């Protein structure tokens, strides 16, 4: 059984709109409560946190690989 095409279900001229995500709702509240500069600073800080986490994960992986690699002795 197949779903009916959207055009058959919805009246002509109407559109399906996505339900806003929780993140979208938080951004809307943030835009009401904070000035533009504060929003930018907060997003930059969060981007830095995510980048630090990525680097830490990469560092742990590199240490694991180095521990598993046999060392060559002359």
PDB file of N, CA, C and O in Angstrom:
ATOM      1  N   UNK A   1       0.846  -1.178   0.000  1.00  0.00           N
ATOM      2  CA  UNK A   1       0.000   0.000   0.000  1.00  0.00           C
ATOM      3  C   UNK A   1       0.891   1.242   0.000  1.00  0.00           C
ATOM      4  O   UNK A   1       1.830   1.333   0.770  1.00  0.00           O
ATOM      5  N   UNK A   2       0.576   2.174  -0.865  1.00  0.00           N
ATOM      6  CA  UNK A   2       1.361   3.391  -0.966  1.00  0.00           C
ATOM      7  C   UNK A   2       0.587   4.568  -0.391  1.00  0.00           C
ATOM      8  O   UNK A   2      -0.639   4.599  -0.438  1.00  0.00           O
ATOM      9  N   UNK A   3       1.345   5.546   0.112  1.00  0.00           N
ATOM     10  CA  UNK A   3       0.719   6.766   0.626  1.00  0.00           C
ATOM     11  C   UNK A   3       0.235   7.606  -0.552  1.00  0.00           C
ATOM     12  O   UNK A   3       0.808   7.585  -1.628  1.00  0.00           O
ATOM     13  N   UNK A   4      -0.835   8.325  -0.317  1.00  0.00           N
ATOM     14  CA  UNK A   4      -1.378   9.197  -1.361  1.00  0.00           C
ATOM     15  C   UNK A   4      -0.437  10.376  -1.562  1.00  0.00           C
ATOM     16  O   UNK A   4       0.181  10.853  -0.619  1.00  0.00           O
ATOM     17  N   UNK A   5      -0.295  10.859  -2.790  1.00  0.00           N
ATOM     18  CA  UNK A   5       0.540  12.039  -3.020  1.00  0.00           C
ATOM     19  C   UNK A   5       0.026  13.226  -2.212  1.00  0.00           C
ATOM     20  O   UNK A   5      -1.174  13.345  -1.948  1.00  0.00           O
ATOM     21  N   UNK A   6       0.938  14.099  -1.848  1.00  0.00           N
ATOM     22  CA  UNK A   6       0.584  15.260  -1.021  1.00  0.00           C
ATOM     23  C   UNK A   6      -0.482  16.105  -1.683  1.00  0.00           C
ATOM     24  O   UNK A   6      -1.401  16.584  -1.039  1.00  0.00           O
ATOM     25  N   UNK A   7      -0.423  16.261  -2.989  1.00  0.00           N
ATOM     26  CA  UNK A   7      -1.390  17.105  -3.694  1.00  0.00           C
ATOM     27  C   UNK A   7      -2.812  16.567  -3.588  1.00  0.00           C
ATOM     28  O   UNK A   7      -3.775  17.316  -3.643  1.00  0.00           O
ATOM     29  N   UNK A   8      -2.963  15.261  -3.467  1.00  0.00           N
ATOM     30  CA  UNK A   8      -4.287  14.679  -3.354  1.00  0.00           C
ATOM     31  C   UNK A   8      -4.886  14.862  -1.959  1.00  0.00           C
ATOM     32  O   UNK A   8      -6.096  14.853  -1.798  1.00  0.00           O
ATOM     33  N   UNK A   9      -4.035  15.005  -0.963  1.00  0.00           N
ATOM     34  CA  UNK A   9      -4.502  15.077   0.420  1.00  0.00           C
ATOM     35  C   UNK A   9      -4.782  16.511   0.849  1.00  0.00           C
ATOM     36  O   UNK A   9      -5.760  16.801   1.512  1.00  0.00           O
ATOM     37  N   UNK A  10      -3.913  17.420   0.433  1.00  0.00           N
ATOM     38  CA  UNK A  10      -4.029  18.813   0.879  1.00  0.00           C
ATOM     39  C   UNK A  10      -4.756  19.646  -0.173  1.00  0.00           C
ATOM     40  O   UNK A  10      -4.583  19.428  -1.369  1.00  0.00           O
ATOM     41  N   UNK A  11      -5.567  20.596   0.260  1.00  0.00           N
ATOM     42  CA  UNK A  11      -6.239  21.476  -0.700  1.00  0.00           C
ATOM     43  C   UNK A  11      -5.213  22.252  -1.523  1.00  0.00           C
ATOM     44  O   UNK A  11      -4.111  22.522  -1.069  1.00  0.00           O
ATOM     45  N   UNK A  12      -5.603  22.597  -2.730  1.00  0.00           N
ATOM     46  CA  UNK A  12      -4.703  23.336  -3.617  1.00  0.00           C
ATOM     47  C   UNK A  12      -4.305  24.673  -2.989  1.00  0.00           C
ATOM     48  O   UNK A  12      -5.139  25.395  -2.456  1.00  0.00           O
ATOM     49  N   UNK A  13      -3.008  24.989  -3.068  1.00  0.00           N
ATOM     50  CA  UNK A  13      -2.525  26.265  -2.550  1.00  0.00           C
ATOM     51  C   UNK A  13      -2.049  26.218  -1.111  1.00  0.00           C
ATOM     52  O   UNK A  13      -1.526  27.198  -0.607  1.00  0.00           O
ATOM     53  N   UNK A  14      -2.228  25.120  -0.417  1.00  0.00           N
ATOM     54  CA  UNK A  14      -1.726  25.018   0.949  1.00  0.00           C
ATOM     55  C   UNK A  14      -0.416  24.254   0.940  1.00  0.00           C
ATOM     56  O   UNK A  14      -0.145  23.470   0.032  1.00  0.00           O
ATOM     57  N   UNK A  15       0.392  24.494   1.954  1.00  0.00           N
ATOM     58  CA  UNK A  15       1.691  23.830   2.042  1.00  0.00           C
ATOM     59  C   UNK A  15       1.835  23.144   3.386  1.00  0.00           C
ATOM     60  O   UNK A  15       1.319  23.607   4.391  1.00  0.00           O
ATOM     61  N   UNK A  16       2.595  22.086   3.387  1.00  0.00           N
ATOM     62  CA  UNK A  16       2.962  21.448   4.650  1.00  0.00           C
ATOM     63  C   UNK A  16       4.170  22.193   5.199  1.00  0.00           C
ATOM     64  O   UNK A  16       5.117  22.465   4.479  1.00  0.00           O
ATOM     65  N   UNK A  17       4.100  22.574   6.448  1.00  0.00           N
ATOM     66  CA  UNK A  17       5.238  23.241   7.065  1.00  0.00           C
ATOM     67  C   UNK A  17       5.792  22.348   8.160  1.00  0.00           C
ATOM     68  O   UNK A  17       5.046  21.653   8.850  1.00  0.00           O
ATOM     69  N   UNK A  18       7.110  22.370   8.292  1.00  0.00           N
ATOM     70  CA  UNK A  18       7.760  21.534   9.296  1.00  0.00           C
ATOM     71  C   UNK A  18       7.493  22.093  10.690  1.00  0.00           C
ATOM     72  O   UNK A  18       7.390  23.306  10.889  1.00  0.00           O
ATOM     73  N   UNK A  19       7.363  21.209  11.634  1.00  0.00           N
ATOM     74  CA  UNK A  19       7.212  21.622  13.030  1.00  0.00           C
ATOM     75  C   UNK A  19       8.583  22.089  13.510  1.00  0.00           C
ATOM     76  O   UNK A  19       9.569  21.386  13.314  1.00  0.00           O
ATOM     77  N   UNK A  20       8.664  23.277  14.106  1.00  0.00           N
ATOM     78  CA  UNK A  20       9.974  23.774  14.542  1.00  0.00           C
ATOM     79  C   UNK A  20      10.601  22.834  15.567  1.00  0.00           C
ATOM     80  O   UNK A  20       9.919  22.262  16.410  1.00  0.00           O
ATOM     81  N   UNK A  21      11.912  22.690  15.461  1.00  0.00           N
ATOM     82  CA  UNK A  21      12.625  21.834  16.401  1.00  0.00           C
ATOM     83  C   UNK A  21      12.821  22.575  17.722  1.00  0.00           C
ATOM     84  O   UNK A  21      12.607  23.786  17.821  1.00  0.00           O
ATOM     85  N   UNK A  22      13.245  21.835  18.711  1.00  0.00           N
ATOM     86  CA  UNK A  22      13.537  22.425  20.014  1.00  0.00           C
ATOM     87  C   UNK A  22      14.636  23.470  19.868  1.00  0.00           C
ATOM     88  O   UNK A  22      14.579  24.541  20.477  1.00  0.00           O
ATOM     89  N   UNK A  23      15.626  23.176  19.030  1.00  0.00           N
ATOM     90  CA  UNK A  23      16.722  24.126  18.794  1.00  0.00           C
ATOM     91  C   UNK A  23      16.192  25.415  18.182  1.00  0.00           C
ATOM     92  O   UNK A  23      16.606  26.511  18.570  1.00  0.00           O
ATOM     93  N   UNK A  24      15.284  25.284  17.228  1.00  0.00           N
ATOM     94  CA  UNK A  24      14.693  26.482  16.611  1.00  0.00           C
ATOM     95  C   UNK A  24      13.952  27.320  17.649  1.00  0.00           C
ATOM     96  O   UNK A  24      14.038  28.550  17.644  1.00  0.00           O
ATOM     97  N   UNK A  25      13.245  26.650  18.546  1.00  0.00           N
ATOM     98  CA  UNK A  25      12.516  27.371  19.595  1.00  0.00           C
ATOM     99  C   UNK A  25      13.489  28.087  20.524  1.00  0.00           C
ATOM    100  O   UNK A  25      13.258  29.244  20.906  1.00  0.00           O
ATOM    101  N   UNK A  26      14.571  27.414  20.891  1.00  0.00           N
ATOM    102  CA  UNK A  26      15.570  28.059  21.758  1.00  0.00           C
ATOM    103  C   UNK A  26      16.205  29.262  21.075  1.00  0.00           C
ATOM    104  O   UNK A  26      16.426  30.299  21.706  1.00  0.00           O
ATOM    105  N   UNK A  27      16.474  29.141  19.792  1.00  0.00           N
ATOM    106  CA  UNK A  27      17.064  30.273  19.064  1.00  0.00           C
ATOM    107  C   UNK A  27      16.096  31.451  19.003  1.00  0.00           C
ATOM    108  O   UNK A  27      16.493  32.604  19.088  1.00  0.00           O
ATOM    109  N   UNK A  28      14.805  31.168  18.871  1.00  0.00           N
ATOM    110  CA  UNK A  28      13.813  32.240  18.845  1.00  0.00           C
ATOM    111  C   UNK A  28      13.774  32.964  20.191  1.00  0.00           C
ATOM    112  O   UNK A  28      13.744  34.195  20.239  1.00  0.00           O
ATOM    113  N   UNK A  29      13.787  32.200  21.275  1.00  0.00           N
ATOM    114  CA  UNK A  29      13.794  32.812  22.613  1.00  0.00           C
ATOM    115  C   UNK A  29      15.086  33.594  22.813  1.00  0.00           C
ATOM    116  O   UNK A  29      15.085  34.713  23.325  1.00  0.00           O
ATOM    117  N   UNK A  30      16.194  33.002  22.375  1.00  0.00           N
ATOM    118  CA  UNK A  30      17.488  33.669  22.502  1.00  0.00           C
ATOM    119  C   UNK A  30      17.482  35.004  21.762  1.00  0.00           C
ATOM    120  O   UNK A  30      17.977  36.012  22.282  1.00  0.00           O
ATOM    121  N   UNK A  31      16.901  35.051  20.585  1.00  0.00           N
ATOM    122  CA  UNK A  31      16.884  36.290  19.809  1.00  0.00           C
ATOM    123  C   UNK A  31      16.041  37.366  20.490  1.00  0.00           C
ATOM    124  O   UNK A  31      16.315  38.558  20.342  1.00  0.00           O
ATOM    125  N   UNK A  32      15.025  36.953  21.242  1.00  0.00           N
ATOM    126  CA  UNK A  32      14.204  37.930  21.958  1.00  0.00           C
ATOM    127  C   UNK A  32      14.916  38.477  23.191  1.00  0.00           C
ATOM    128  O   UNK A  32      14.751  39.634  23.557  1.00  0.00           O
ATOM    129  N   UNK A  33      15.708  37.627  23.852  1.00  0.00           N
ATOM    130  CA  UNK A  33      16.302  38.012  25.126  1.00  0.00           C
ATOM    131  C   UNK A  33      17.697  38.626  25.015  1.00  0.00           C
ATOM    132  O   UNK A  33      18.116  39.358  25.906  1.00  0.00           O
ATOM    133  N   UNK A  34      18.405  38.324  23.967  1.00  0.00           N
ATOM    134  CA  UNK A  34      19.796  38.771  23.871  1.00  0.00           C
ATOM    135  C   UNK A  34      19.996  39.699  22.683  1.00  0.00           C
ATOM    136  O   UNK A  34      19.313  39.594  21.668  1.00  0.00           O
ATOM    137  N   UNK A  35      20.979  40.567  22.830  1.00  0.00           N
ATOM    138  CA  UNK A  35      21.331  41.422  21.703  1.00  0.00           C
ATOM    139  C   UNK A  35      22.109  40.600  20.683  1.00  0.00           C
ATOM    140  O   UNK A  35      22.575  39.499  20.974  1.00  0.00           O
ATOM    141  N   UNK A  36      22.273  41.131  19.518  1.00  0.00           N
ATOM    142  CA  UNK A  36      22.949  40.411  18.431  1.00  0.00           C
ATOM    143  C   UNK A  36      24.377  40.029  18.807  1.00  0.00           C
ATOM    144  O   UNK A  36      24.825  38.931  18.516  1.00  0.00           O
ATOM    145  N   UNK A  37      25.093  40.938  19.452  1.00  0.00           N
ATOM    146  CA  UNK A  37      26.479  40.661  19.850  1.00  0.00           C
ATOM    147  C   UNK A  37      26.576  39.523  20.846  1.00  0.00           C
ATOM    148  O   UNK A  37      27.480  38.688  20.775  1.00  0.00           O
ATOM    149  N   UNK A  38      25.633  39.470  21.781  1.00  0.00           N
ATOM    150  CA  UNK A  38      25.637  38.390  22.763  1.00  0.00           C
ATOM    151  C   UNK A  38      25.340  37.052  22.097  1.00  0.00           C
ATOM    152  O   UNK A  38      25.937  36.035  22.437  1.00  0.00           O
ATOM    153  N   UNK A  39      24.421  37.042  21.148  1.00  0.00           N
ATOM    154  CA  UNK A  39      24.106  35.796  20.427  1.00  0.00           C
ATOM    155  C   UNK A  39      25.328  35.298  19.674  1.00  0.00           C
ATOM    156  O   UNK A  39      25.649  34.114  19.708  1.00  0.00           O
ATOM    157  N   UNK A  40      26.015  36.223  19.008  1.00  0.00           N
ATOM    158  CA  UNK A  40      27.209  35.847  18.255  1.00  0.00           C
ATOM    159  C   UNK A  40      28.271  35.291  19.192  1.00  0.00           C
ATOM    160  O   UNK A  40      28.888  34.259  18.909  1.00  0.00           O
ATOM    161  N   UNK A  41      28.482  35.945  20.319  1.00  0.00           N
ATOM    162  CA  UNK A  41      29.485  35.493  21.283  1.00  0.00           C
ATOM    163  C   UNK A  41      29.126  34.112  21.819  1.00  0.00           C
ATOM    164  O   UNK A  41      30.000  33.235  21.949  1.00  0.00           O
ATOM    165  N   UNK A  42      27.864  33.891  22.109  1.00  0.00           N
ATOM    166  CA  UNK A  42      27.435  32.585  22.630  1.00  0.00           C
ATOM    167  C   UNK A  42      27.636  31.491  21.589  1.00  0.00           C
ATOM    168  O   UNK A  42      28.123  30.409  21.888  1.00  0.00           O
ATOM    169  N   UNK A  43      27.281  31.768  20.355  1.00  0.00           N
ATOM    170  CA  UNK A  43      27.465  30.760  19.295  1.00  0.00           C
ATOM    171  C   UNK A  43      28.942  30.502  19.045  1.00  0.00           C
ATOM    172  O   UNK A  43      29.341  29.358  18.822  1.00  0.00           O
ATOM    173  N   UNK A  44      29.763  31.547  19.063  1.00  0.00           N
ATOM    174  CA  UNK A  44      31.202  31.357  18.894  1.00  0.00           C
ATOM    175  C   UNK A  44      31.769  30.514  20.026  1.00  0.00           C
ATOM    176  O   UNK A  44      32.616  29.645  19.795  1.00  0.00           O
ATOM    177  N   UNK A  45      31.309  30.760  21.251  1.00  0.00           N
ATOM    178  CA  UNK A  45      31.783  29.981  22.399  1.00  0.00           C
ATOM    179  C   UNK A  45      31.378  28.515  22.241  1.00  0.00           C
ATOM    180  O   UNK A  45      32.180  27.611  22.500  1.00  0.00           O
ATOM    181  N   UNK A  46      30.158  28.272  21.833  1.00  0.00           N
ATOM    182  CA  UNK A  46      29.699  26.890  21.663  1.00  0.00           C
ATOM    183  C   UNK A  46      30.480  26.197  20.543  1.00  0.00           C
ATOM    184  O   UNK A  46      30.853  25.030  20.662  1.00  0.00           O
ATOM    185  N   UNK A  47      30.749  26.919  19.462  1.00  0.00           N
ATOM    186  CA  UNK A  47      31.553  26.355  18.376  1.00  0.00           C
ATOM    187  C   UNK A  47      32.936  25.979  18.884  1.00  0.00           C
ATOM    188  O   UNK A  47      33.475  24.927  18.532  1.00  0.00           O
ATOM    189  N   UNK A  48      33.515  26.814  19.744  1.00  0.00           N
ATOM    190  CA  UNK A  48      34.827  26.515  20.333  1.00  0.00           C
ATOM    191  C   UNK A  48      34.769  25.268  21.199  1.00  0.00           C
ATOM    192  O   UNK A  48      35.683  24.434  21.170  1.00  0.00           O
ATOM    193  N   UNK A  49      33.710  25.128  21.980  1.00  0.00           N
ATOM    194  CA  UNK A  49      33.548  23.943  22.825  1.00  0.00           C
ATOM    195  C   UNK A  49      33.494  22.687  21.949  1.00  0.00           C
ATOM    196  O   UNK A  49      34.170  21.686  22.227  1.00  0.00           O
ATOM    197  N   UNK A  50      32.703  22.732  20.894  1.00  0.00           N
ATOM    198  CA  UNK A  50      32.588  21.572  20.008  1.00  0.00           C
ATOM    199  C   UNK A  50      33.918  21.249  19.338  1.00  0.00           C
ATOM    200  O   UNK A  50      34.295  20.081  19.199  1.00  0.00           O
ATOM    201  N   UNK A  51      34.651  22.275  18.939  1.00  0.00           N
ATOM    202  CA  UNK A  51      35.959  22.065  18.314  1.00  0.00           C
ATOM    203  C   UNK A  51      36.955  21.481  19.315  1.00  0.00           C
ATOM    204  O   UNK A  51      37.726  20.585  18.978  1.00  0.00           O
ATOM    205  N   UNK A  52      36.935  21.958  20.555  1.00  0.00           N
ATOM    206  CA  UNK A  52      37.811  21.395  21.597  1.00  0.00           C
ATOM    207  C   UNK A  52      37.491  19.924  21.831  1.00  0.00           C
ATOM    208  O   UNK A  52      38.396  19.098  22.003  1.00  0.00           O
ATOM    209  N   UNK A  53      36.222  19.575  21.842  1.00  0.00           N
ATOM    210  CA  UNK A  53      35.830  18.171  22.029  1.00  0.00           C
ATOM    211  C   UNK A  53      36.325  17.313  20.876  1.00  0.00           C
ATOM    212  O   UNK A  53      36.790  16.194  21.065  1.00  0.00           O
ATOM    213  N   UNK A  54      36.223  17.851  19.654  1.00  0.00           N
ATOM    214  CA  UNK A  54      36.686  17.102  18.494  1.00  0.00           C
ATOM    215  C   UNK A  54      38.187  16.875  18.562  1.00  0.00           C
ATOM    216  O   UNK A  54      38.687  15.764  18.319  1.00  0.00           O
ATOM    217  N   UNK A  55      38.940  17.929  18.936  1.00  0.00           N
ATOM    218  CA  UNK A  55      40.399  17.787  19.057  1.00  0.00           C
ATOM    219  C   UNK A  55      40.781  16.802  20.144  1.00  0.00           C
ATOM    220  O   UNK A  55      41.710  16.011  19.985  1.00  0.00           O
ATOM    221  N   UNK A  56      40.062  16.828  21.268  1.00  0.00           N
ATOM    222  CA  UNK A  56      40.340  15.882  22.357  1.00  0.00           C
ATOM    223  C   UNK A  56      40.088  14.447  21.893  1.00  0.00           C
ATOM    224  O   UNK A  56      40.874  13.542  22.193  1.00  0.00           O
ATOM    225  N   UNK A  57      39.016  14.235  21.172  1.00  0.00           N
ATOM    226  CA  UNK A  57      38.704  12.899  20.648  1.00  0.00           C
ATOM    227  C   UNK A  57      39.798  12.444  19.683  1.00  0.00           C
ATOM    228  O   UNK A  57      40.250  11.291  19.738  1.00  0.00           O
ATOM    229  N   UNK A  58      40.242  13.353  18.805  1.00  0.00           N
ATOM    230  CA  UNK A  58      41.319  13.029  17.866  1.00  0.00           C
ATOM    231  C   UNK A  58      42.618  12.701  18.604  1.00  0.00           C
ATOM    232  O   UNK A  58      43.347  11.791  18.218  1.00  0.00           O
ATOM    233  N   UNK A  59      42.904  13.447  19.666  1.00  0.00           N
ATOM    234  CA  UNK A  59      44.127  13.220  20.444  1.00  0.00           C
ATOM    235  C   UNK A  59      44.106  11.844  21.102  1.00  0.00           C
ATOM    236  O   UNK A  59      45.087  11.101  21.064  1.00  0.00           O
ATOM    237  N   UNK A  60      42.959  11.479  21.680  1.00  0.00           N
ATOM    238  CA  UNK A  60      42.823  10.164  22.315  1.00  0.00           C
ATOM    239  C   UNK A  60      43.011   9.062  21.272  1.00  0.00           C
ATOM    240  O   UNK A  60      43.698   8.063  21.524  1.00  0.00           O
ATOM    241  N   UNK A  61      42.433   9.241  20.101  1.00  0.00           N
ATOM    242  CA  UNK A  61      42.574   8.245  19.032  1.00  0.00           C
ATOM    243  C   UNK A  61      44.031   8.131  18.585  1.00  0.00           C
ATOM    244  O   UNK A  61      44.544   7.030  18.381  1.00  0.00           O
ATOM    245  N   UNK A  62      44.721   9.261  18.442  1.00  0.00           N
ATOM    246  CA  UNK A  62      46.133   9.240  18.040  1.00  0.00           C
ATOM    247  C   UNK A  62      46.984   8.541  19.095  1.00  0.00           C
ATOM    248  O   UNK A  62      47.887   7.752  18.759  1.00  0.00           O
ATOM    249  N   UNK A  63      46.715   8.797  20.382  1.00  0.00           N
ATOM    250  CA  UNK A  63      47.454   8.123  21.452  1.00  0.00           C
ATOM    251  C   UNK A  63      47.218   6.620  21.413  1.00  0.00           C
ATOM    252  O   UNK A  63      48.151   5.833  21.608  1.00  0.00           O
ATOM    253  N   UNK A  64      45.996   6.203  21.137  1.00  0.00           N
ATOM    254  CA  UNK A  64      45.678   4.782  21.058  1.00  0.00           C
ATOM    255  C   UNK A  64      46.444   4.124  19.916  1.00  0.00           C
ATOM    256  O   UNK A  64      47.040   3.062  20.078  1.00  0.00           O
ATOM    257  N   UNK A  65      46.478   4.787  18.765  1.00  0.00           N
ATOM    258  CA  UNK A  65      47.194   4.243  17.613  1.00  0.00           C
ATOM    259  C   UNK A  65      48.685   4.156  17.910  1.00  0.00           C
ATOM    260  O   UNK A  65      49.335   3.150  17.597  1.00  0.00           O
ATOM    261  N   UNK A  66      49.236   5.192  18.536  1.00  0.00           N
ATOM    262  CA  UNK A  66      50.669   5.182  18.852  1.00  0.00           C
ATOM    263  C   UNK A  66      51.027   4.076  19.844  1.00  0.00           C
ATOM    264  O   UNK A  66      52.085   3.458  19.742  1.00  0.00           O
ATOM    265  N   UNK A  67      50.137   3.812  20.811  1.00  0.00           N
ATOM    266  CA  UNK A  67      50.403   2.742  21.772  1.00  0.00           C
ATOM    267  C   UNK A  67      50.385   1.375  21.100  1.00  0.00           C
ATOM    268  O   UNK A  67      51.080   0.468  21.517  1.00  0.00           O
ATOM    269  N   UNK A  68      49.572   1.226  20.082  1.00  0.00           N
ATOM    270  CA  UNK A  68      49.448  -0.066  19.398  1.00  0.00           C
ATOM    271  C   UNK A  68      50.545  -0.284  18.348  1.00  0.00           C
ATOM    272  O   UNK A  68      50.757  -1.403  17.908  1.00  0.00           O
ATOM    273  N   UNK A  69      51.198   0.783  17.927  1.00  0.00           N
ATOM    274  CA  UNK A  69      52.226   0.682  16.904  1.00  0.00           C
ATOM    275  C   UNK A  69      53.522   0.189  17.531  1.00  0.00           C
ATOM    276  O   UNK A  69      54.015   0.782  18.496  1.00  0.00           O
ATOM    277  N   UNK A  70      54.088  -0.904  17.011  1.00  0.00           N
ATOM    278  CA  UNK A  70      55.347  -1.379  17.575  1.00  0.00           C
ATOM    279  C   UNK A  70      56.472  -0.394  17.280  1.00  0.00           C
ATOM    280  O   UNK A  70      56.516   0.222  16.210  1.00  0.00           O
ATOM    281  N   UNK A  71      57.347  -0.221  18.229  1.00  0.00           N
ATOM    282  CA  UNK A  71      58.458   0.704  18.045  1.00  0.00           C
ATOM    283  C   UNK A  71      59.614  -0.042  17.407  1.00  0.00           C
ATOM    284  O   UNK A  71      59.928  -1.191  17.750  1.00  0.00           O
ATOM    285  N   UNK A  72      60.258   0.576  16.428  1.00  0.00           N
ATOM    286  CA  UNK A  72      61.407  -0.021  15.757  1.00  0.00           C
ATOM    287  C   UNK A  72      62.667   0.283  16.564  1.00  0.00           C
ATOM    288  O   UNK A  72      62.887   1.411  16.973  1.00  0.00           O
ATOM    289  N   UNK A  73      63.454  -0.749  16.818  1.00  0.00           N
ATOM    290  CA  UNK A  73      64.710  -0.564  17.560  1.00  0.00           C
ATOM    291  C   UNK A  73      65.871  -0.888  16.660  1.00  0.00           C
ATOM    292  O   UNK A  73      65.905  -1.940  16.032  1.00  0.00           O
ATOM    293  N   UNK A  74      66.856   0.007  16.614  1.00  0.00           N
ATOM    294  CA  UNK A  74      68.026  -0.223  15.733  1.00  0.00           C
ATOM    295  C   UNK A  74      68.934  -1.297  16.280  1.00  0.00           C
ATOM    296  O   UNK A  74      69.021  -1.644  17.364  1.00  0.00           O
TER     297      UNK A  74
END
